[in-house]
Amino acid sequence: MSSSIEQTLNQKLEKIFQRLKLDTKFAFVKNSDRPDLSDFQCNGALALAKPLHKNPREIAGNIAALLEQDTDIAAVSVDGPGFINISLDNGFIARIAGSLAGDERFGCKKVEKPHKIVMDFGGPNVAKALHVGHLRSAVIGESIRRIETFVGNTVISDVHFGDWGTPMGMIIAEIIRQDGSLDKVETYDVGAISAFYKQANARCKEDEAAKETARQITADLQNGNPEYRKAWKYLRDVSVADVKKIYAELGAHFDLWLGESDAHAACGEVIELAKDKGVSEVDDGATIIRLPETNKPMPPVILVKSDGGVGYQVTDIATIKMRVNDLKAEEIIYVVDKRQTLHFEQVFQVVQMLGIAPDVKLSHIGFGTVNGADGKPFKTRDGGVMNLADLINLSKEKVRQSMPKPGEVEGYGEPEIEKLVSEIAFGAIKFQDLKNNIGSGYVFELDDFAKFDGKTGPYIQYAIARINSILRKAQAQNLTEGDVIIENADERNLALKLMQFENVVFRAHEEKEPSIIADYAYTLAQNFSNFYNTCPIMTADEVQISASRLKLARLVRDVLKQLLYLLGIEAPEVMLKA
Ligand code: ARG
C-alpha cells in the first residue's frame, strides 16, 4: 500500500457516498482546520445540501454514521453547520506510516498527465559578473525544476544567456577605443572583459556619441559583421565558462546553455509573421507592435529598432517560438526578477497575437529583491552591487568561523572541512531565500542565517545528522527496525506530519512555491525533536517500541533529505560545531 492517507480516506468516503447515492465529487477530505478536534475533515455535506434541498447536518450525520463503523476511524463528529470531523485510529496511522517507510516516494503520486516544461532561469549576461540579483533566479529556479521533475513532468532547463543586447556593442566599442582594433581580444580573461564593460558602461552614461557607436556596433554584430562576430564569440565563450563554474557550485542544473543570440534567425521569422498578420507598423524608422491598454499603460513592443537591431523583447518572443517548435514545450516557466513583469506581459501578449504558442502555458514567476539591512537591494559597503561570488565567500567565512579547524576532529582535514563549510553555507543561503514567498523580497541575514537552531537550512541539516548518528548507534547495538506502533501523542503527531508529504509536494508544485516545502521541512524537524525528547529510542521499555521508533526516525531522516533535495540543499552525514 503506497497510496497516501488522503487517497485512502477519499476512497472510504466515496464508497459511503455511493451507498447514500450522493455525488462522489464531494467525497474528499482535507487536513483538519481544528487539529485539536480531529485529524481530517470532510465538508462535502455543505456543498451537497443546496442542490438536494436538505439540511447539511442531516447529510453529514448519515455519512458519519457509516464512517464510524470503519475500524480505521477512531472518532467521527458532525460539527458546526455540517463539517464532518474525522480522527484516525492509531493502528491505521501506524500502518500508513509503515507503508511510507517502505516507499521510495513516501506515498507521493505523480501527476496524471505528465508534460514537457521548459524552464528559463539563471539569465546571466556576457561580461557581467553574477550579482546578488542572480542568486534568487538560480536558487528558486533549481528548486522548482526539481519539484516539477519529482512530480513526473519532463523539465528542460535553459540558462538563456544575455549575449545579444547593447552591452555586447558597448564592450566591443570600448576594446576598439582602447586598443585601436580587436586584434588583442582573444588575450583577455573574464576579469579584463568585465573591466571593459564597466568602463564602457560609465562612458555610455555620460557620452551620447559613445552610446550611439555602441548601438550601431550591436546592430552590425547582429546583422553579421564577421569581425564583430568573431570577437563576440570569444567574449561569450569566456563568460559561459566562468558562469558555468559558479552555477555548478550553486548546484543549479541547466540542460541547455542557449542564449538570446540563438534566437536570431527566429527573430526574422517573428518580424515577418507580424508583418504578414498586419499587426506591426513602422513608427519613426522602427517596426513596432502596439498593444491594447489594460488597466495600466502598455508600451508598444519594438520589433526592429531604427538602427536595424533587435532588442530583448523580440529575442524572447523568438525564443518562445523555438521552444515550442523545436523543443515541443507544453509549458514555459520564467523565473526572473519581478521588475521584469511588464516585459513578460508584453512578450506573452505578442506571442498570443501572433499565434506562436497555441495551448502552451506561459508563466513568469517574479521574485522580489534580496535586500540589505536598510530594506533596499543588497549593496557592498561602498554602495556597489554585491557580487554573487563575494556573497558566497562572506557566507562561507561566517560558517567556517563556527567550525573546528582542520585536524581538530579526527578524519576532518582541510578538504573535508571545506566540503562541509560549502554544504552548510549553501544550505543556509538557499534556505534563507526559499523560506520566503517568492514574490516578496527579504533581508539577507549574515548573523543568524547559519545557526543550528531557528528556521534555517543548517537546523534541518543538523536534524538529519542527529538521526544519522542515532541510526549508527542502533546499528552498533544490532537494533533493527520493526512495525510502527503508535502509543503516545508525539509519535502520533510525527506520523501524521509525515503523511502530509504528498500534499505538501503537490501544493508546492501547483503554486510553484518552494517555501511550502521549506515550512514543512522545518515543522517536521521540530516534530521530530519533540518526539525524540519524549520517546527514547534505544532505551525504550520494550524492544518492539525501540524498533518502531527506529523506523519512524529513519523515515523522518529520509523524508527530510528528500525535502532538502527538492530545495537544492545537501544533507551532510555529520555536522560539526566548534
Ligand atoms: N539576462 C536577463 C537579465 O539579466 C535575464 C533573462 C531572463 N530570461 C528571459 N528569457 N528574459 O535581466
Coordinates of C-alpha atoms and ligand atoms in Angstrom, one line a residue:
M1 CA 0.0 0.0 0.0
S2 CA 1.7 3.2 -1.1
S3 CA -1.3 5.4 -1.6
S4 CA -1.5 8.4 0.5
I5 CA -3.6 8.8 3.5
E6 CA -5.9 11.3 1.8
Q7 CA -6.4 8.9 -1.1
T8 CA -7.3 6.1 1.3
L9 CA -9.7 8.2 3.2
N10 CA -11.2 9.6 0.0
Q11 CA -11.8 6.0 -1.2
K12 CA -13.6 5.2 2.0
L13 CA -15.8 8.3 1.6
E14 CA -16.5 7.5 -2.0
K15 CA -17.9 4.1 -1.1
I16 CA -20.1 5.7 1.6
F17 CA -21.3 8.4 -0.8
Q18 CA -22.2 5.8 -3.4
R19 CA -24.2 3.8 -0.8
L20 CA -26.0 7.0 0.1
K21 CA -26.5 8.0 -3.5
L22 CA -24.6 11.2 -3.0
D23 CA -22.4 12.9 -5.7
T24 CA -18.9 11.5 -5.1
K25 CA -17.4 14.7 -6.4
F26 CA -17.6 15.9 -2.9
A27 CA -16.2 12.7 -1.3
F28 CA -12.8 14.0 -0.2
V29 CA -11.0 15.1 3.0
K30 CA -8.6 17.9 3.8
N31 CA -6.4 18.4 6.8
S32 CA -8.4 19.5 9.7
D33 CA -8.8 23.2 10.4
R34 CA -9.2 22.2 14.0
P35 CA -6.3 19.8 14.7
D36 CA -7.4 19.9 18.4
L37 CA -10.7 18.3 17.4
S38 CA -9.7 16.0 14.5
D39 CA -7.1 14.9 12.0
F40 CA -9.1 15.4 8.9
Q41 CA -12.4 16.9 7.9
C42 CA -14.9 16.5 5.0
N43 CA -17.0 19.4 4.1
G44 CA -18.9 17.6 1.3
A45 CA -22.3 17.7 3.1
L46 CA -22.3 21.5 2.9
A47 CA -21.8 21.5 -0.8
L48 CA -24.5 18.8 -1.3
A49 CA -27.1 20.4 0.9
K50 CA -28.3 23.1 -1.5
P51 CA -28.9 21.0 -4.7
L52 CA -30.6 18.3 -2.6
H53 CA -32.6 20.9 -0.6
K54 CA -31.6 19.1 2.6
N55 CA -30.1 20.2 5.9
P56 CA -26.3 19.7 5.7
R57 CA -26.2 18.4 9.2
E58 CA -28.6 15.6 8.3
I59 CA -26.5 14.6 5.3
A60 CA -23.3 14.8 7.4
G61 CA -25.0 12.7 10.1
N62 CA -25.7 9.9 7.6
I63 CA -22.2 9.9 6.3
A64 CA -20.7 10.0 9.8
A65 CA -22.9 7.1 10.9
L66 CA -21.4 4.8 8.2
L67 CA -17.9 6.1 8.6
E68 CA -18.0 5.3 12.3
Q69 CA -18.3 1.6 11.6
D70 CA -14.9 1.7 9.9
T71 CA -12.3 0.3 12.4
D72 CA -9.6 2.6 10.8
I73 CA -11.5 5.6 12.2
A74 CA -11.3 6.3 15.9
A75 CA -14.0 9.0 16.1
V76 CA -16.3 11.0 13.8
S77 CA -18.3 14.0 14.8
V78 CA -20.6 16.4 13.0
D79 CA -19.8 20.0 13.9
G80 CA -21.0 23.5 13.1
P81 CA -23.2 23.7 10.1
G82 CA -22.2 20.2 8.8
F83 CA -18.5 19.7 9.0
I84 CA -17.5 16.0 9.4
N85 CA -14.5 15.8 11.7
I86 CA -12.6 12.6 11.4
S87 CA -10.0 11.2 13.8
L88 CA -7.9 8.2 12.8
D89 CA -7.3 5.1 14.7
N90 CA -3.7 4.7 15.9
G91 CA -3.4 1.3 14.3
F92 CA -4.4 2.8 11.0
I93 CA -1.9 5.6 11.4
A94 CA 0.8 3.1 12.2
R95 CA 0.0 1.0 9.1
I96 CA 0.2 4.0 6.8
A97 CA 3.4 5.3 8.4
G98 CA 4.9 1.8 7.9
S99 CA 3.9 1.8 4.3
L100 CA 5.5 5.2 3.7
A101 CA 8.7 3.9 5.2
G102 CA 8.8 1.2 2.6
D103 CA 8.1 3.5 -0.3
E104 CA 10.9 5.5 -2.0
R105 CA 8.4 8.3 -2.9
F106 CA 7.0 8.4 0.6
G107 CA 3.4 7.9 -0.7
C108 CA 3.7 10.7 -3.2
K109 CA 1.9 10.1 -6.5
K110 CA 2.9 11.6 -9.8
V111 CA 0.9 14.0 -12.0
E112 CA -1.8 12.3 -14.0
K113 CA -0.7 13.9 -17.3
P114 CA 3.0 14.5 -17.3
H115 CA 4.0 17.2 -19.7
K116 CA 7.1 18.9 -21.0
I117 CA 8.2 22.1 -19.3
V118 CA 10.9 24.4 -20.5
M119 CA 12.3 26.4 -17.5
D120 CA 14.1 29.7 -18.1
F121 CA 16.2 30.7 -15.2
G122 CA 19.7 31.9 -14.4
G123 CA 19.7 34.6 -17.0
P124 CA 23.4 35.6 -16.7
N125 CA 24.8 38.2 -19.1
V126 CA 28.1 38.2 -21.0
A127 CA 30.9 40.1 -19.3
K128 CA 28.8 41.0 -16.2
A129 CA 29.8 39.2 -13.1
L130 CA 26.8 37.4 -11.5
H131 CA 25.5 39.6 -8.7
V132 CA 23.2 39.0 -5.8
G133 CA 20.1 39.5 -8.0
H134 CA 21.1 36.4 -9.9
L135 CA 21.0 34.3 -6.7
R136 CA 17.3 34.0 -6.5
S137 CA 16.7 33.1 -10.1
A138 CA 19.2 30.2 -9.7
V139 CA 18.0 29.1 -6.3
I140 CA 14.3 29.3 -6.9
G141 CA 14.6 28.0 -10.5
E142 CA 16.6 25.0 -9.4
S143 CA 14.1 24.1 -6.7
I144 CA 11.1 24.4 -9.0
R145 CA 13.0 22.3 -11.6
R146 CA 13.5 19.6 -9.0
I147 CA 9.9 19.7 -7.7
E148 CA 8.5 19.5 -11.3
T149 CA 10.7 16.6 -12.1
F150 CA 9.8 14.8 -8.9
V151 CA 6.1 15.0 -9.6
G152 CA 6.7 13.4 -13.0
N153 CA 7.0 16.2 -15.5
T154 CA 9.8 16.4 -18.0
V155 CA 11.8 19.6 -17.5
I156 CA 14.3 21.2 -19.8
S157 CA 16.2 24.0 -18.2
D158 CA 17.8 26.7 -20.3
V159 CA 20.0 29.4 -18.9
H160 CA 19.1 32.0 -21.6
F161 CA 22.4 33.8 -21.7
G162 CA 22.2 37.6 -22.2
D163 CA 24.5 37.7 -25.2
W164 CA 22.8 39.8 -27.9
G165 CA 22.0 43.2 -26.4
T166 CA 23.6 46.6 -26.4
P167 CA 26.2 45.6 -23.8
M168 CA 27.9 43.5 -26.4
G169 CA 28.3 46.5 -28.7
M170 CA 29.5 48.6 -25.7
I171 CA 32.3 46.2 -24.8
I172 CA 33.4 45.8 -28.4
A173 CA 33.4 49.6 -28.9
E174 CA 35.4 50.0 -25.7
I175 CA 38.0 47.5 -26.7
I176 CA 38.4 49.2 -30.1
R177 CA 38.7 52.6 -28.4
Q178 CA 41.4 51.4 -26.1
D179 CA 43.4 49.1 -28.3
G180 CA 42.7 50.6 -31.7
S181 CA 41.4 47.3 -33.0
L182 CA 40.0 43.9 -32.0
D183 CA 43.4 42.1 -32.5
K184 CA 44.1 41.5 -28.8
V185 CA 40.6 40.4 -27.8
E186 CA 41.5 36.8 -27.5
T187 CA 44.1 37.5 -24.8
Y188 CA 41.6 38.9 -22.3
D189 CA 40.2 36.9 -19.4
V190 CA 36.9 37.3 -17.6
G191 CA 38.3 40.0 -15.2
A192 CA 39.6 42.1 -18.1
I193 CA 36.4 41.7 -20.1
S194 CA 34.2 42.8 -17.2
A195 CA 36.6 45.7 -16.6
F196 CA 36.0 46.8 -20.2
Y197 CA 32.3 46.5 -19.6
K198 CA 32.4 48.7 -16.5
Q199 CA 34.3 51.4 -18.4
A200 CA 32.0 51.2 -21.3
N201 CA 29.0 51.5 -19.1
A202 CA 30.4 54.6 -17.4
R203 CA 31.3 56.2 -20.7
C204 CA 27.9 55.5 -22.3
K205 CA 26.1 57.1 -19.3
E206 CA 27.8 60.4 -20.0
D207 CA 28.6 60.4 -23.7
E208 CA 25.6 60.2 -26.1
A209 CA 28.0 59.7 -29.1
A210 CA 29.7 56.7 -27.4
K211 CA 26.2 55.2 -26.8
E212 CA 25.3 55.7 -30.4
T213 CA 28.5 53.9 -31.5
A214 CA 27.8 51.0 -29.2
R215 CA 24.2 50.8 -30.6
Q216 CA 25.5 50.7 -34.1
I217 CA 28.1 48.1 -33.4
T218 CA 25.4 46.0 -31.8
A219 CA 23.2 46.2 -34.8
D220 CA 26.1 45.4 -37.1
L221 CA 27.1 42.5 -34.9
Q222 CA 23.5 41.1 -35.1
N223 CA 23.4 41.6 -38.8
G224 CA 26.5 39.5 -39.3
N225 CA 29.7 41.7 -39.4
P226 CA 32.4 39.0 -39.3
E227 CA 34.9 40.8 -37.3
Y228 CA 32.4 41.6 -34.6
R229 CA 31.0 38.1 -34.6
K230 CA 34.5 36.6 -34.1
A231 CA 35.2 38.9 -31.1
W232 CA 31.7 38.3 -29.7
K233 CA 32.1 34.6 -29.9
Y234 CA 35.3 34.7 -27.9
L235 CA 33.7 37.1 -25.3
R236 CA 30.7 34.8 -25.0
D237 CA 32.8 31.6 -24.6
V238 CA 34.9 33.1 -21.8
S239 CA 31.8 34.3 -20.0
V240 CA 30.0 31.0 -20.3
A241 CA 32.9 29.0 -19.0
D242 CA 33.1 31.4 -16.0
V243 CA 29.4 31.3 -15.2
K244 CA 29.3 27.5 -15.5
K245 CA 31.7 27.3 -12.6
I246 CA 29.5 29.3 -10.3
Y247 CA 26.3 27.6 -11.2
A248 CA 28.0 24.2 -10.6
E249 CA 28.9 25.4 -7.2
L250 CA 25.4 26.6 -6.6
G251 CA 24.1 23.3 -7.7
A252 CA 21.9 24.8 -10.5
H253 CA 21.5 22.4 -13.4
F254 CA 21.0 23.6 -17.0
D255 CA 20.2 21.2 -19.8
L256 CA 20.8 23.9 -22.4
W257 CA 23.2 26.8 -22.5
L258 CA 21.5 28.7 -25.2
G259 CA 21.4 32.5 -25.4
E260 CA 19.4 35.4 -26.8
S261 CA 21.7 35.1 -29.9
D262 CA 20.5 31.6 -30.7
A263 CA 17.1 33.1 -31.4
H264 CA 18.5 35.4 -34.1
A265 CA 17.2 33.5 -37.1
A266 CA 13.8 33.1 -35.4
C267 CA 13.7 36.8 -34.8
G268 CA 13.5 37.4 -38.5
E269 CA 10.6 34.9 -38.8
V270 CA 8.7 36.7 -36.0
I271 CA 9.2 40.0 -37.7
E272 CA 7.9 38.6 -41.0
L273 CA 5.0 36.9 -39.3
A274 CA 4.0 40.2 -37.6
K275 CA 4.1 41.9 -41.0
D276 CA 2.0 39.1 -42.7
K277 CA -0.6 39.2 -39.9
G278 CA -0.7 43.0 -40.3
V279 CA -0.1 43.6 -36.6
S280 CA 3.1 45.6 -36.9
E281 CA 3.6 49.1 -38.1
V282 CA 6.6 51.4 -38.9
D283 CA 7.0 54.2 -36.4
D284 CA 9.8 56.7 -36.6
G285 CA 12.0 54.2 -38.5
A286 CA 11.4 51.4 -36.1
T287 CA 9.0 48.4 -36.5
I288 CA 6.7 48.1 -33.6
I289 CA 3.6 46.3 -32.4
R290 CA 1.0 48.4 -30.4
L291 CA -0.7 46.5 -27.6
P292 CA -4.2 47.2 -26.2
E293 CA -4.0 49.0 -22.9
T294 CA -5.4 47.1 -20.0
N295 CA -5.8 48.6 -16.6
K296 CA -2.3 50.1 -17.0
P297 CA -0.4 51.7 -19.9
M298 CA 1.1 49.1 -22.3
P299 CA 4.1 50.5 -24.1
P300 CA 4.5 49.1 -27.7
V301 CA 6.9 46.3 -28.4
I302 CA 9.8 47.3 -30.6
L303 CA 10.4 44.5 -33.2
V304 CA 13.2 46.3 -35.1
K305 CA 15.0 49.4 -33.8
S306 CA 15.5 52.3 -36.1
D307 CA 19.2 51.3 -36.4
G308 CA 18.2 47.8 -37.6
G309 CA 19.0 45.9 -34.4
V310 CA 16.7 43.7 -32.4
G311 CA 16.1 44.0 -28.7
Y312 CA 15.4 42.0 -25.6
Q313 CA 11.7 41.6 -26.4
V314 CA 12.0 40.1 -29.8
T315 CA 14.6 37.7 -28.8
D316 CA 12.3 36.5 -26.1
I317 CA 9.4 36.2 -28.5
A318 CA 11.5 34.3 -31.0
T319 CA 12.9 32.0 -28.3
I320 CA 9.3 31.0 -27.4
K321 CA 8.8 30.1 -31.0
M322 CA 11.9 27.9 -30.9
R323 CA 11.0 26.3 -27.6
V324 CA 7.5 25.4 -28.9
N325 CA 8.6 24.2 -32.4
D326 CA 12.0 22.6 -31.7
L327 CA 11.7 21.5 -28.0
K328 CA 8.0 20.8 -28.1
A329 CA 7.4 22.7 -24.9
E330 CA 3.9 22.4 -23.5
E331 CA 4.6 24.9 -20.7
I332 CA 7.3 27.6 -20.3
I333 CA 8.2 29.0 -16.9
Y334 CA 10.4 32.0 -16.4
V335 CA 12.0 32.6 -13.0
V336 CA 13.0 36.3 -13.4
D337 CA 13.0 39.4 -11.2
K338 CA 9.6 40.8 -10.5
R339 CA 10.7 44.1 -12.0
Q340 CA 10.5 42.5 -15.4
T341 CA 6.8 41.8 -15.1
L342 CA 5.8 44.3 -17.8
H343 CA 8.3 42.9 -20.2
F344 CA 6.8 39.4 -19.9
E345 CA 3.3 40.7 -20.1
Q346 CA 4.2 42.4 -23.4
V347 CA 6.0 39.3 -24.7
F348 CA 3.2 37.0 -23.8
Q349 CA 0.7 39.3 -25.5
V350 CA 2.6 39.4 -28.7
V351 CA 3.0 35.6 -28.7
Q352 CA -0.7 35.3 -28.4
M353 CA -1.4 37.9 -31.1
L354 CA 0.9 36.0 -33.5
G355 CA -0.4 32.5 -32.5
I356 CA 3.1 31.3 -31.9
A357 CA 2.4 29.1 -28.9
P358 CA -1.2 27.9 -29.0
D359 CA -2.1 25.8 -26.0
V360 CA 1.2 26.5 -24.3
K361 CA 1.1 27.7 -20.8
L362 CA 3.4 30.7 -20.3
S363 CA 4.2 32.0 -16.8
H364 CA 6.5 34.4 -15.3
I365 CA 7.4 33.7 -11.6
G366 CA 8.6 37.1 -10.5
F367 CA 10.7 37.2 -7.4
G368 CA 11.4 40.1 -5.0
T369 CA 14.8 41.5 -4.4
V370 CA 17.5 40.4 -1.9
N371 CA 17.9 43.4 0.4
G372 CA 20.4 44.7 2.9
A373 CA 19.5 45.7 6.5
D374 CA 18.2 49.0 5.2
G375 CA 15.5 47.2 3.2
K376 CA 17.0 48.3 -0.1
P377 CA 18.6 45.9 -2.7
F378 CA 21.8 44.4 -1.1
K379 CA 24.9 46.5 -1.7
T380 CA 28.6 46.3 -0.9
R381 CA 30.0 48.6 1.7
D382 CA 31.0 51.1 -0.9
G383 CA 27.4 51.1 -2.3
G384 CA 28.1 48.9 -5.4
V385 CA 26.0 45.9 -6.4
M386 CA 27.0 42.8 -4.3
N387 CA 28.9 40.3 -6.4
L388 CA 27.4 36.8 -6.0
A389 CA 30.9 35.2 -5.6
D390 CA 31.6 37.7 -2.8
L391 CA 28.4 37.0 -1.1
I392 CA 29.2 33.3 -1.2
N393 CA 32.6 33.9 0.2
L394 CA 31.3 36.0 3.0
S395 CA 28.8 33.3 3.9
K396 CA 31.4 30.6 3.8
E397 CA 33.7 32.6 6.0
K398 CA 30.9 33.0 8.6
V399 CA 30.3 29.3 8.6
R400 CA 34.0 28.5 8.8
Q401 CA 34.3 30.5 11.9
S402 CA 31.8 28.3 13.7
M403 CA 33.6 25.1 12.7
P404 CA 36.5 23.2 14.1
K405 CA 39.8 23.9 12.4
P406 CA 41.2 21.3 10.0
G407 CA 42.8 18.5 12.0
E408 CA 40.9 19.2 15.3
V409 CA 38.4 16.5 14.6
E410 CA 39.7 13.1 13.5
G411 CA 39.1 12.4 9.9
Y412 CA 38.5 16.1 9.1
G413 CA 41.3 17.6 7.3
E414 CA 41.0 20.7 5.1
P415 CA 39.1 19.1 2.2
E416 CA 36.6 17.5 4.5
I417 CA 36.0 20.7 6.5
E418 CA 35.8 22.8 3.3
K419 CA 33.2 20.4 1.8
L420 CA 31.1 20.8 5.0
V421 CA 31.6 24.5 5.0
S422 CA 30.3 24.7 1.5
E423 CA 27.3 22.4 2.2
I424 CA 26.3 24.3 5.3
A425 CA 26.8 27.8 3.7
F426 CA 24.8 26.9 0.7
G427 CA 22.2 25.2 2.9
A428 CA 22.0 28.5 4.8
I429 CA 21.9 30.8 1.8
K430 CA 19.3 28.7 -0.1
F431 CA 17.0 28.1 2.8
Q432 CA 17.1 31.7 3.8
D433 CA 15.9 32.5 0.3
L434 CA 13.4 29.7 -0.2
K435 CA 11.7 30.1 3.1
N436 CA 10.2 33.3 1.9
N437 CA 7.4 33.7 -0.6
I438 CA 8.9 34.1 -4.0
G439 CA 7.1 37.4 -4.6
S440 CA 8.4 39.1 -1.5
G441 CA 11.9 40.4 -1.1
Y442 CA 13.9 39.5 2.0
V443 CA 16.8 40.9 4.0
F444 CA 19.9 38.9 3.6
E445 CA 20.9 37.9 7.1
L446 CA 24.5 37.0 7.8
D447 CA 24.4 36.8 11.6
D448 CA 21.9 34.0 12.4
F449 CA 21.4 32.5 8.9
A450 CA 23.6 29.5 9.6
K451 CA 22.6 28.8 13.2
F452 CA 21.7 25.3 14.1
D453 CA 18.5 26.5 15.8
G454 CA 15.7 28.6 14.3
K455 CA 14.2 28.4 10.9
T456 CA 17.5 27.8 9.0
G457 CA 18.8 25.3 6.5
P458 CA 21.5 24.1 8.9
Y459 CA 18.8 23.4 11.6
I460 CA 17.3 20.9 9.2
Q461 CA 20.7 19.6 8.1
Y462 CA 21.5 19.2 11.8
A463 CA 18.3 17.3 12.4
I464 CA 19.3 14.8 9.7
A465 CA 22.8 14.4 11.0
R466 CA 21.4 13.8 14.5
I467 CA 19.2 11.0 13.2
N468 CA 22.2 9.6 11.2
S469 CA 24.0 9.3 14.5
I470 CA 21.1 7.6 16.1
L471 CA 21.0 5.1 13.2
R472 CA 24.7 4.4 13.6
K473 CA 24.3 3.7 17.3
A474 CA 21.3 1.5 16.7
Q475 CA 23.3 -0.5 14.2
A476 CA 26.2 -0.8 16.6
Q477 CA 23.7 -2.3 19.1
N478 CA 22.1 -4.6 16.5
L479 CA 18.8 -2.9 16.9
T480 CA 16.6 -3.3 13.8
E481 CA 13.5 -1.6 12.6
G482 CA 10.1 -3.1 13.2
D483 CA 6.4 -2.4 12.6
V484 CA 5.3 1.0 13.6
I485 CA 3.4 1.2 16.8
I486 CA 1.7 4.5 17.8
E487 CA 1.2 4.8 21.6
N488 CA 1.6 8.4 22.5
A489 CA 0.8 11.9 21.3
D490 CA 4.3 12.8 20.0
E491 CA 4.5 9.5 18.0
R492 CA 1.1 10.2 16.6
N493 CA 1.8 13.8 15.7
L494 CA 5.0 12.8 14.0
A495 CA 3.4 10.0 12.0
L496 CA 0.5 12.3 10.9
K497 CA 3.0 15.0 9.9
L498 CA 4.9 12.5 7.8
M499 CA 1.7 11.7 6.0
Q500 CA 1.4 15.3 4.7
F501 CA 4.4 14.8 2.4
E502 CA 2.4 14.2 -0.7
N503 CA 0.1 17.1 0.0
V504 CA 2.9 19.5 0.6
V505 CA 4.8 18.5 -2.5
F506 CA 1.7 18.9 -4.7
R507 CA 0.9 22.2 -3.2
A508 CA 4.5 23.4 -3.9
H509 CA 4.1 22.1 -7.4
E510 CA 0.7 23.7 -8.1
E511 CA 1.6 27.0 -6.6
K512 CA 5.2 26.9 -7.8
E513 CA 6.2 27.9 -4.3
P514 CA 9.2 26.1 -2.6
S515 CA 8.5 28.0 0.7
I516 CA 5.7 25.4 1.3
I517 CA 8.4 22.7 1.3
A518 CA 10.7 24.8 3.4
D519 CA 8.0 25.4 6.0
Y520 CA 7.1 21.7 6.1
A521 CA 10.7 20.6 6.5
Y522 CA 11.1 23.0 9.4
T523 CA 7.9 21.7 11.2
L524 CA 8.8 18.1 10.6
A525 CA 12.2 18.6 12.1
Q526 CA 10.6 20.3 15.1
N527 CA 8.1 17.5 15.4
F528 CA 11.0 15.0 15.4
S529 CA 12.7 17.0 18.1
N530 CA 9.6 16.8 20.3
F531 CA 9.2 13.1 19.6
Y532 CA 12.8 12.4 20.5
N533 CA 12.5 14.3 23.8
T534 CA 9.7 12.2 25.0
C535 CA 10.2 8.9 23.1
P536 CA 13.6 7.3 23.8
I537 CA 14.6 5.0 21.0
M538 CA 17.5 2.9 22.3
T539 CA 16.3 2.8 25.9
A540 CA 12.5 2.2 25.3
D541 CA 10.9 -0.3 27.7
E542 CA 10.2 -2.8 25.0
V543 CA 12.3 -3.9 22.1
Q544 CA 9.2 -3.6 19.7
I545 CA 8.8 0.0 20.7
S546 CA 12.5 0.7 20.1
A547 CA 12.2 -1.0 16.7
S548 CA 9.1 1.1 15.8
R549 CA 10.7 4.4 16.8
L550 CA 13.8 3.5 14.9
K551 CA 11.7 3.0 11.8
L552 CA 10.0 6.4 12.4
A553 CA 13.3 8.1 12.9
R554 CA 14.8 6.6 9.7
L555 CA 11.7 7.7 7.8
V556 CA 11.9 11.2 9.1
R557 CA 15.6 11.3 8.1
D558 CA 14.7 10.1 4.6
V559 CA 11.8 12.5 4.1
L560 CA 13.9 15.4 5.4
K561 CA 16.7 14.5 2.9
Q562 CA 14.2 14.4 0.1
L563 CA 12.8 17.8 1.1
L564 CA 16.2 19.3 1.2
Y565 CA 16.9 17.8 -2.2
L566 CA 13.8 19.5 -3.5
L567 CA 15.2 22.8 -2.2
G568 CA 18.5 22.1 -3.8
I569 CA 20.3 21.6 -0.4
E570 CA 22.8 18.9 0.5
A571 CA 22.4 16.8 3.6
P572 CA 25.8 16.1 5.2
E573 CA 26.2 12.8 7.0
V574 CA 27.7 14.6 10.0
M575 CA 27.6 18.2 11.2
L576 CA 30.4 19.7 13.3
K577 CA 30.4 22.5 15.7
A578 CA 33.4 24.4 17.0
Ligands
ARG1 N1 19.6 38.4 -18.8 C1 18.4 39.0 -18.2 C2 18.8 40.0 -17.1 O1 19.9 39.9 -16.5 C3 17.5 37.9 -17.6 C4 17.0 36.9 -18.6 C5 15.7 36.3 -18.2 N2 15.1 35.4 -19.1 C6 14.5 35.8 -20.2 N3 14.1 34.9 -21.1 N4 14.2 37.1 -20.5 O2 18.0 40.8 -16.8

